[in-house]
Short mmCIF file of C-alpha atoms in Angstrom, two decimals:
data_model
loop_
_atom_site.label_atom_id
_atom_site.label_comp_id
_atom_site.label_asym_id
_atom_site.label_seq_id
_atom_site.Cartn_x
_atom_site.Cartn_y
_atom_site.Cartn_z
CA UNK D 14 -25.05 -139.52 40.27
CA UNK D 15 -23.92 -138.25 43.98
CA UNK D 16 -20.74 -137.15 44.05
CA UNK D 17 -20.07 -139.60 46.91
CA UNK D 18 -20.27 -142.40 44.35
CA UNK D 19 -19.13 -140.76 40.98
CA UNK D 20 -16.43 -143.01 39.17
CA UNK D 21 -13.13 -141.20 38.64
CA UNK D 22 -12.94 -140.19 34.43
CA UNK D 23 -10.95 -142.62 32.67
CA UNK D 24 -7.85 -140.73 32.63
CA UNK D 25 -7.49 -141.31 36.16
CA UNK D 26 -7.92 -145.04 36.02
CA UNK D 27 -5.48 -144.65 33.18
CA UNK D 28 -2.97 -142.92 34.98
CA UNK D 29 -3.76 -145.14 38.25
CA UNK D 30 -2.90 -148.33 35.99
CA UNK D 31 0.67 -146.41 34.71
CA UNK D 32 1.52 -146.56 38.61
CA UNK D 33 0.56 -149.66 39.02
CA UNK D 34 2.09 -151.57 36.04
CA UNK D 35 5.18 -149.16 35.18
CA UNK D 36 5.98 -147.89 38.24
CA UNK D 37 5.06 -150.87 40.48
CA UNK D 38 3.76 -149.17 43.38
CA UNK D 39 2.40 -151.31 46.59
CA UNK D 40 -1.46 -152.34 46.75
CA UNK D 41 -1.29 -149.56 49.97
CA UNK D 42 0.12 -146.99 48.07
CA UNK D 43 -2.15 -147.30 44.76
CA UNK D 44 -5.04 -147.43 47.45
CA UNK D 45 -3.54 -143.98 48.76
CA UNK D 46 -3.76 -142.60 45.43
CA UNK D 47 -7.41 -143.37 44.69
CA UNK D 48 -8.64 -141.78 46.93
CA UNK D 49 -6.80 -138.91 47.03
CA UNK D 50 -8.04 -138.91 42.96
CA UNK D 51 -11.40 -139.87 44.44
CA UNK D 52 -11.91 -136.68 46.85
CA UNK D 53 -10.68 -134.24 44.02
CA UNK D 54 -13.13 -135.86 41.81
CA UNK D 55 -16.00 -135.09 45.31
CA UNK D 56 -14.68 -131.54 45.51
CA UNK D 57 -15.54 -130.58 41.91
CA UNK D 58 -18.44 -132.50 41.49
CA UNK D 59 -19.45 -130.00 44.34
CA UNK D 60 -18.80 -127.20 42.36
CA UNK D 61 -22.03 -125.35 40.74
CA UNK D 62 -21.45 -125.80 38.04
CA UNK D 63 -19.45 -129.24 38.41
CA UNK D 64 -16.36 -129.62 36.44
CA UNK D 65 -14.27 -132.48 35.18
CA UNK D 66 -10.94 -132.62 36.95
CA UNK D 67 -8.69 -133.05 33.66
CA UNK D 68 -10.04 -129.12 33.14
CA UNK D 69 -9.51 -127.65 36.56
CA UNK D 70 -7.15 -124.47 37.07
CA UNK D 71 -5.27 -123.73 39.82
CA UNK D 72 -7.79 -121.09 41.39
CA UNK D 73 -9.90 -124.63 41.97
CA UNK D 74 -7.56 -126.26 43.51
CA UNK D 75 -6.26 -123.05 45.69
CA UNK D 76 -10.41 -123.33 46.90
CA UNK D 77 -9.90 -127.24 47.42
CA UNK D 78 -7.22 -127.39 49.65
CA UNK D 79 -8.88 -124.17 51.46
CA UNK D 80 -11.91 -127.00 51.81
CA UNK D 81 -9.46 -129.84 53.40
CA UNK D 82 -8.39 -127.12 55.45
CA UNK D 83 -11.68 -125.98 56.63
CA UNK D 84 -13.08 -129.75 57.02
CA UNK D 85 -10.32 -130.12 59.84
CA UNK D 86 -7.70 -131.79 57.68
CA UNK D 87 -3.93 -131.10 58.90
CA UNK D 88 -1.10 -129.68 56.88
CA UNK D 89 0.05 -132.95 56.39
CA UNK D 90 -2.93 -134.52 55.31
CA UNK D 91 -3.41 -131.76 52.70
CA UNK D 92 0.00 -132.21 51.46
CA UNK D 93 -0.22 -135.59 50.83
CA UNK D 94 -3.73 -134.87 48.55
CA UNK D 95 -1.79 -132.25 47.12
CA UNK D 96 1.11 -134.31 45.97
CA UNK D 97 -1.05 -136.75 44.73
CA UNK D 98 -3.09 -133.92 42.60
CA UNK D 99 0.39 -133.04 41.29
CA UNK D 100 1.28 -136.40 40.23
CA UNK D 101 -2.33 -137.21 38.08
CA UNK D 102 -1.50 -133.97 36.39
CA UNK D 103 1.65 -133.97 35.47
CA UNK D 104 1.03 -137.12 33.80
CA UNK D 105 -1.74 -135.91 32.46
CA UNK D 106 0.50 -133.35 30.53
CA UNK D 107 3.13 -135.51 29.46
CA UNK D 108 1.14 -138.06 28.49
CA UNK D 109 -2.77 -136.75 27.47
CA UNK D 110 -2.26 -133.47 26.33
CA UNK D 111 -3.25 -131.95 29.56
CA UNK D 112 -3.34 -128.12 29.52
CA UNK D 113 -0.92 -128.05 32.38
CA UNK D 114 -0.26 -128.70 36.11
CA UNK D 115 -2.92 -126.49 37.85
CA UNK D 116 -1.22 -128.28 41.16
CA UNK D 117 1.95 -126.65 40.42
CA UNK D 118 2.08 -123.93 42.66
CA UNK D 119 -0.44 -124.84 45.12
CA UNK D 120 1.54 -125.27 48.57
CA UNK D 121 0.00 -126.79 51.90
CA UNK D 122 -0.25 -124.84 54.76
CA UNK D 123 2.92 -124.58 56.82
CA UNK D 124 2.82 -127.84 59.25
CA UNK D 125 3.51 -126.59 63.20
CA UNK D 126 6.90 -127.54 64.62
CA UNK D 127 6.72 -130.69 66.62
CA UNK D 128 7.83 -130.26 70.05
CA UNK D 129 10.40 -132.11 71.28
CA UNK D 130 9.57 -134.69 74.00
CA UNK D 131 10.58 -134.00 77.38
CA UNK D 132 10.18 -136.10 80.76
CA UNK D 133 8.63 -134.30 83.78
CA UNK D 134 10.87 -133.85 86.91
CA UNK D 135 9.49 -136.88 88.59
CA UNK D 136 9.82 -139.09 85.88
CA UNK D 137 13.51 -138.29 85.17
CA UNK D 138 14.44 -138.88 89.18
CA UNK D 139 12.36 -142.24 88.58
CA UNK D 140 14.44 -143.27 85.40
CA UNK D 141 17.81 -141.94 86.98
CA UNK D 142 17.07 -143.19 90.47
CA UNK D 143 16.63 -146.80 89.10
CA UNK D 144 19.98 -147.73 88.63
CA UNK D 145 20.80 -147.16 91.96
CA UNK D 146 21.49 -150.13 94.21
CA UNK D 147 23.59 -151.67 96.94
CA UNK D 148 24.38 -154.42 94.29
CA UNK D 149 25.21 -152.78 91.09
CA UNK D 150 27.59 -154.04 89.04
CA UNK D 151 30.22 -152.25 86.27
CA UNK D 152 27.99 -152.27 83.70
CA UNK D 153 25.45 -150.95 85.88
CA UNK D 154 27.45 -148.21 87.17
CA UNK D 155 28.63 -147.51 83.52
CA UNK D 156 25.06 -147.17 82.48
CA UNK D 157 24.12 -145.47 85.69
CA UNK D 158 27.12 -142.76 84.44
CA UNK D 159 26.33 -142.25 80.77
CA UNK D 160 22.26 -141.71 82.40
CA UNK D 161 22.96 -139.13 84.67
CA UNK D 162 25.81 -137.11 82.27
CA UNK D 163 23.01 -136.97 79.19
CA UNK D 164 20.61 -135.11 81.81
CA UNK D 165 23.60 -133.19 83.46
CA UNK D 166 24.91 -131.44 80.37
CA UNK D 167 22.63 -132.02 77.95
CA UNK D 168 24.94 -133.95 75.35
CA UNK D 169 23.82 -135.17 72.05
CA UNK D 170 24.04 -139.04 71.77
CA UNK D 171 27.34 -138.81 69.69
CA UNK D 172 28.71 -136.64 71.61
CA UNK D 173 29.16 -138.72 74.71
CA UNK D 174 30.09 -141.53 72.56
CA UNK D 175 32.99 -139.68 71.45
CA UNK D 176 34.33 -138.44 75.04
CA UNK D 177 37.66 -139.85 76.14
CA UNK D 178 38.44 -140.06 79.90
CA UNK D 179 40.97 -137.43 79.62
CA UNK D 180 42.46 -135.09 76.85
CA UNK D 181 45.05 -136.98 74.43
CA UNK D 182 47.34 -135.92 72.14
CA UNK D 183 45.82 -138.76 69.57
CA UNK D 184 43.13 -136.10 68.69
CA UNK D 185 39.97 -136.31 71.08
CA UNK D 186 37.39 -135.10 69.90
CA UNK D 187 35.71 -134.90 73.48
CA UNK D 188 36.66 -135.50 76.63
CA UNK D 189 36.15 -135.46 80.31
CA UNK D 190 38.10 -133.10 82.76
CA UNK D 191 36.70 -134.21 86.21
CA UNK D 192 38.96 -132.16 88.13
CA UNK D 193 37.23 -128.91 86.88
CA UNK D 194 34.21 -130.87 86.85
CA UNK D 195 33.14 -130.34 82.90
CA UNK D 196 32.82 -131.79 79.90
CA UNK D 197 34.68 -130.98 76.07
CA UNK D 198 32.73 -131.85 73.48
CA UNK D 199 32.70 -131.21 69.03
CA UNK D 200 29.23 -131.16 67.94
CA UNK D 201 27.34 -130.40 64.84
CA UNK D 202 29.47 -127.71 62.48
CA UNK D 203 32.35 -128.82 64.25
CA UNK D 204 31.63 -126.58 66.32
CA UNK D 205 33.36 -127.36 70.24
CA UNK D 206 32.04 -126.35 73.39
CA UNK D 207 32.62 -126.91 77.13
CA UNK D 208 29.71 -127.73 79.42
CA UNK D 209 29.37 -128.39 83.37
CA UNK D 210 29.09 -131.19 85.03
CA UNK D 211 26.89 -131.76 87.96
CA UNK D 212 27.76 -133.00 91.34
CA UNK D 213 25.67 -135.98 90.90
CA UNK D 214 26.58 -137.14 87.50
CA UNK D 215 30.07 -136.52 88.78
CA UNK D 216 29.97 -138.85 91.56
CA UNK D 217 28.43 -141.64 89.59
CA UNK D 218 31.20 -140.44 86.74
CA UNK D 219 33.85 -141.42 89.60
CA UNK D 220 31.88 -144.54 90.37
CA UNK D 221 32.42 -145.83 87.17
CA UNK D 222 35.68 -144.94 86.68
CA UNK D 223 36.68 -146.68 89.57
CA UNK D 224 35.45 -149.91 88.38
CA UNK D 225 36.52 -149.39 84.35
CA UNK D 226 39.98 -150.07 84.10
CA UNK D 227 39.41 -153.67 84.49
CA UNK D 228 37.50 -153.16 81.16
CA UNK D 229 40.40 -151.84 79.45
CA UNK D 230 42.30 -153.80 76.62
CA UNK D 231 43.89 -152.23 73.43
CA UNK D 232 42.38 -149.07 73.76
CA UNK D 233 42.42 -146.68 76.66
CA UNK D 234 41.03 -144.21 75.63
CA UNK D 235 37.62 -144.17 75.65
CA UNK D 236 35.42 -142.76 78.04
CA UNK D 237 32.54 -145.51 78.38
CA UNK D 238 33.76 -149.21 77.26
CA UNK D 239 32.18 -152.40 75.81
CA UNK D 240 32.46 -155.41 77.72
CA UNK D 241 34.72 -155.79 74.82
CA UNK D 242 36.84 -153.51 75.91
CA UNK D 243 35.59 -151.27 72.28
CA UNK D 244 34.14 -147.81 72.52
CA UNK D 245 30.41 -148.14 73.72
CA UNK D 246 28.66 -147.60 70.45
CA UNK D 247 25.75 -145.54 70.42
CA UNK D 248 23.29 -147.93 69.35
CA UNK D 249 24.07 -150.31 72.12
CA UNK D 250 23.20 -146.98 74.64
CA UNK D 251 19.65 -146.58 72.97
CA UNK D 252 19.10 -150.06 73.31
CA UNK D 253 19.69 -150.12 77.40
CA UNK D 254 18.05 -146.98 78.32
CA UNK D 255 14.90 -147.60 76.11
CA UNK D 256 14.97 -151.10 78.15
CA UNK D 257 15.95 -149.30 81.61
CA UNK D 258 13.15 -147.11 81.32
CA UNK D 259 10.77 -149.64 80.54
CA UNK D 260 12.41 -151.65 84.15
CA UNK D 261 12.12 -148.30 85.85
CA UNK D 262 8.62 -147.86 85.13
CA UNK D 263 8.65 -144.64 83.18
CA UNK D 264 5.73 -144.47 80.39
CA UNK D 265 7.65 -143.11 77.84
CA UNK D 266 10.03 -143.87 74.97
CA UNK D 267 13.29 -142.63 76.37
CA UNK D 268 16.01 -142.73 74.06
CA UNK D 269 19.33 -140.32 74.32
CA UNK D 270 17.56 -137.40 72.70
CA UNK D 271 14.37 -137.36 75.37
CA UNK D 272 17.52 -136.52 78.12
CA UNK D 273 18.28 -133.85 76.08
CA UNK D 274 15.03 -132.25 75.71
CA UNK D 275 14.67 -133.06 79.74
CA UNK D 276 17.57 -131.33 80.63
CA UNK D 277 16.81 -128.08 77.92
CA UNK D 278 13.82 -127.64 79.50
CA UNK D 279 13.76 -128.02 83.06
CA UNK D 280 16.71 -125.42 82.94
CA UNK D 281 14.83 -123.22 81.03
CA UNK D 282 12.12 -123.85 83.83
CA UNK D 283 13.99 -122.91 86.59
CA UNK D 284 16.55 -120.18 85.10
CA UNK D 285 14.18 -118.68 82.38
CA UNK D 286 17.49 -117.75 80.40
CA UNK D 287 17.11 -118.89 77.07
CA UNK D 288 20.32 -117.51 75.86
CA UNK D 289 22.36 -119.53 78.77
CA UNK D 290 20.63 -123.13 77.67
CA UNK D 291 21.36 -122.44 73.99
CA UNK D 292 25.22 -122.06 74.69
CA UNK D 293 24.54 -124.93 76.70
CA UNK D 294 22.83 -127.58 73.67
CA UNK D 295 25.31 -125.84 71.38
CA UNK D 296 22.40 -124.42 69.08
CA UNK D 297 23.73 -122.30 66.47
CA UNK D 298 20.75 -120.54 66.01
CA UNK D 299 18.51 -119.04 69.13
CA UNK D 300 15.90 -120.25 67.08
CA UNK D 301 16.05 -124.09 67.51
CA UNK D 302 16.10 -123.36 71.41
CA UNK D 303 13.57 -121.14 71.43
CA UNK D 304 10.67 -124.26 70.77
CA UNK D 305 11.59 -125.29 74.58
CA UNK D 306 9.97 -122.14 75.23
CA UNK D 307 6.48 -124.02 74.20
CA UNK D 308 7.26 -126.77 76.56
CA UNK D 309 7.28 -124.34 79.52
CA UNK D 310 3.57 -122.90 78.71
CA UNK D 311 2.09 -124.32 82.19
CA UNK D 312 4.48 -122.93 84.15
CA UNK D 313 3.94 -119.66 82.62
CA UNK D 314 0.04 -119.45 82.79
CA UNK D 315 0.70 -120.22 86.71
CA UNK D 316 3.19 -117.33 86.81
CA UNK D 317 0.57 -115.45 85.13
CA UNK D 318 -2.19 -115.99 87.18
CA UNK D 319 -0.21 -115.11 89.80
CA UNK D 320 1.36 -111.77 89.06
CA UNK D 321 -0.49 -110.18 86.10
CA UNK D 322 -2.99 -108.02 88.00
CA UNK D 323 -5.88 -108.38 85.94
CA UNK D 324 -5.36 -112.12 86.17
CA UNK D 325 -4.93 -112.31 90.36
CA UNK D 326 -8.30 -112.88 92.28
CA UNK D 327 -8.92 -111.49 95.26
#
């Protein structure tokens, strides 16, 4: 029989019933699982000559996943076959006398870091520029505010949530000092830092201010106010930039985090000092700036192409 079409053995219909009956897994998952089961079963029918899966070592499998690999599978992909390997065998020992789990120490290959979504120049101007008319009103100068202070200094979402309009003696945790035109702020560790705030942002910082302390009622605190008169929650910023950007045209899923990125690397564009934008996010580690680097490739072929002088033509 081809080993396109072989029928898994009957401990893996056994063990595929055990997930289905005692462990109740969804139709999608159980599908998942078969053929996972189904392209072992493929990969050592290949084998010359073919063995059954219940007596594969873990050399086999090392040589399987080296296949996946080969075939143009991704780390992910491979891990997920992988896992489900591990499962059929580990049941297979507890429950069939199995010699063991060849699956055990078989690990995927390392999956790339994901870069972290940025906007180009032009598209942050278009998303920041859209909240600018000669009709706004408070809530649109609020928004307008929080908008261009993400992209000035590069906050994390909960950290301009946090910001009060002015040090208190209650116990910010973050707050705004307009005067020296920066920003206080406790991020992750606990760990506080001060960051700039630019001339723009600090205008439309003003603007808003002017207009908020009709939005004051118990609390006065807070930096950016519900029409409530509550601390802006974070969710309820996600929910109008995502909708802002989507009014402004931009064809992208903005949330909090994507000004982040924006601002991380078109710094790191301009300036080239890596060191300066990781004070600047608050990274702990150079390391977690150091993937904005990637974002910046383009501009560093051009620069490149220009200068190197093997590269320049003449």
């Amino acid at each position: 029989m081809p080993a396109a079409t072989r029928a898994l053995p009957a401990s893996a219909e056994r063990y595929l019933a055990n997930l289905e009956t005692q462990r109740r897994l969804s139709v999608h998952t159980l599908s998942s699982y078969r053929h996972e089961l189904t392209v072992l079963q493929q990969l050592s029918a290949a084998d010359v000559p073919a063995v059954a899966i219940e007596a594969l070592r873990d050399a086999q499998i090392r040589r399987y996943a080296a296949r996946l690999h080969a075939r143009g599978l991704g780390p992910r992909s491979i891990a997920r076959a992988l896992s489900a390997w591990r499962g059929y065998f580990t049941w297979l020992a507890l429950y069939e006398d199995g010699a063991g789990n060849p699956v055990a120490d078989v690990r995927p290959p390392k999956a790339g870091k994901r870069l972290p979504k940025a906007l180009s120049e032009t598209q942050t101007m278009q998303l920041l520029d859209g909240n600018k008319t000669d009709d706004a009103v408070a809530i649109d100068l609020r928004d307008a505010a929080i908008y261009e202070l993400f992209y000035s200094s590069g906050l994390r979402l909960a950290e301009l949530v946090a910001l009060d309009i002015a040090y208190a003696p209650h116990g910010s945790i973050g707050w705004l000092d307009l005067s020296s035109g920066e920003v206080t702020v406790t991020g992750k560790g606990n760990k506080r830092r001060t960051v700039p705030v630019g001339a723009v942002a600090a205008t439309a910082l003003r603007t808003w201010i002017a207009v908020r302390g009709g939005w004051v009622k118990t609390d006065p605190h807070p930096l950016f106010l519900s029409t409530r008169g509550e601390r802006l929650s974070g969710r309820t910023i996600q929910d109008r930039l995502k909708a802002h950007a989507q009014r402004a045209g931009v064809p992208a899923n903005v949330h909090p985090h994507v000004l982040r990125h924006s601002f991380a690397s078109h710094l790191l564009q301009a300036s080239g000092d890596l060191r300066a934008v990781q004070e600047l996010l608050g990274h702990a580690s150079i390391a977690a700036t150091q993937v904005y680097t990637s974002l910046d490739f383009k501009r560093l072929a051009e620069v490149y192409d220009a200068a190197h002088p093997r590269a320049r033509r003449k």
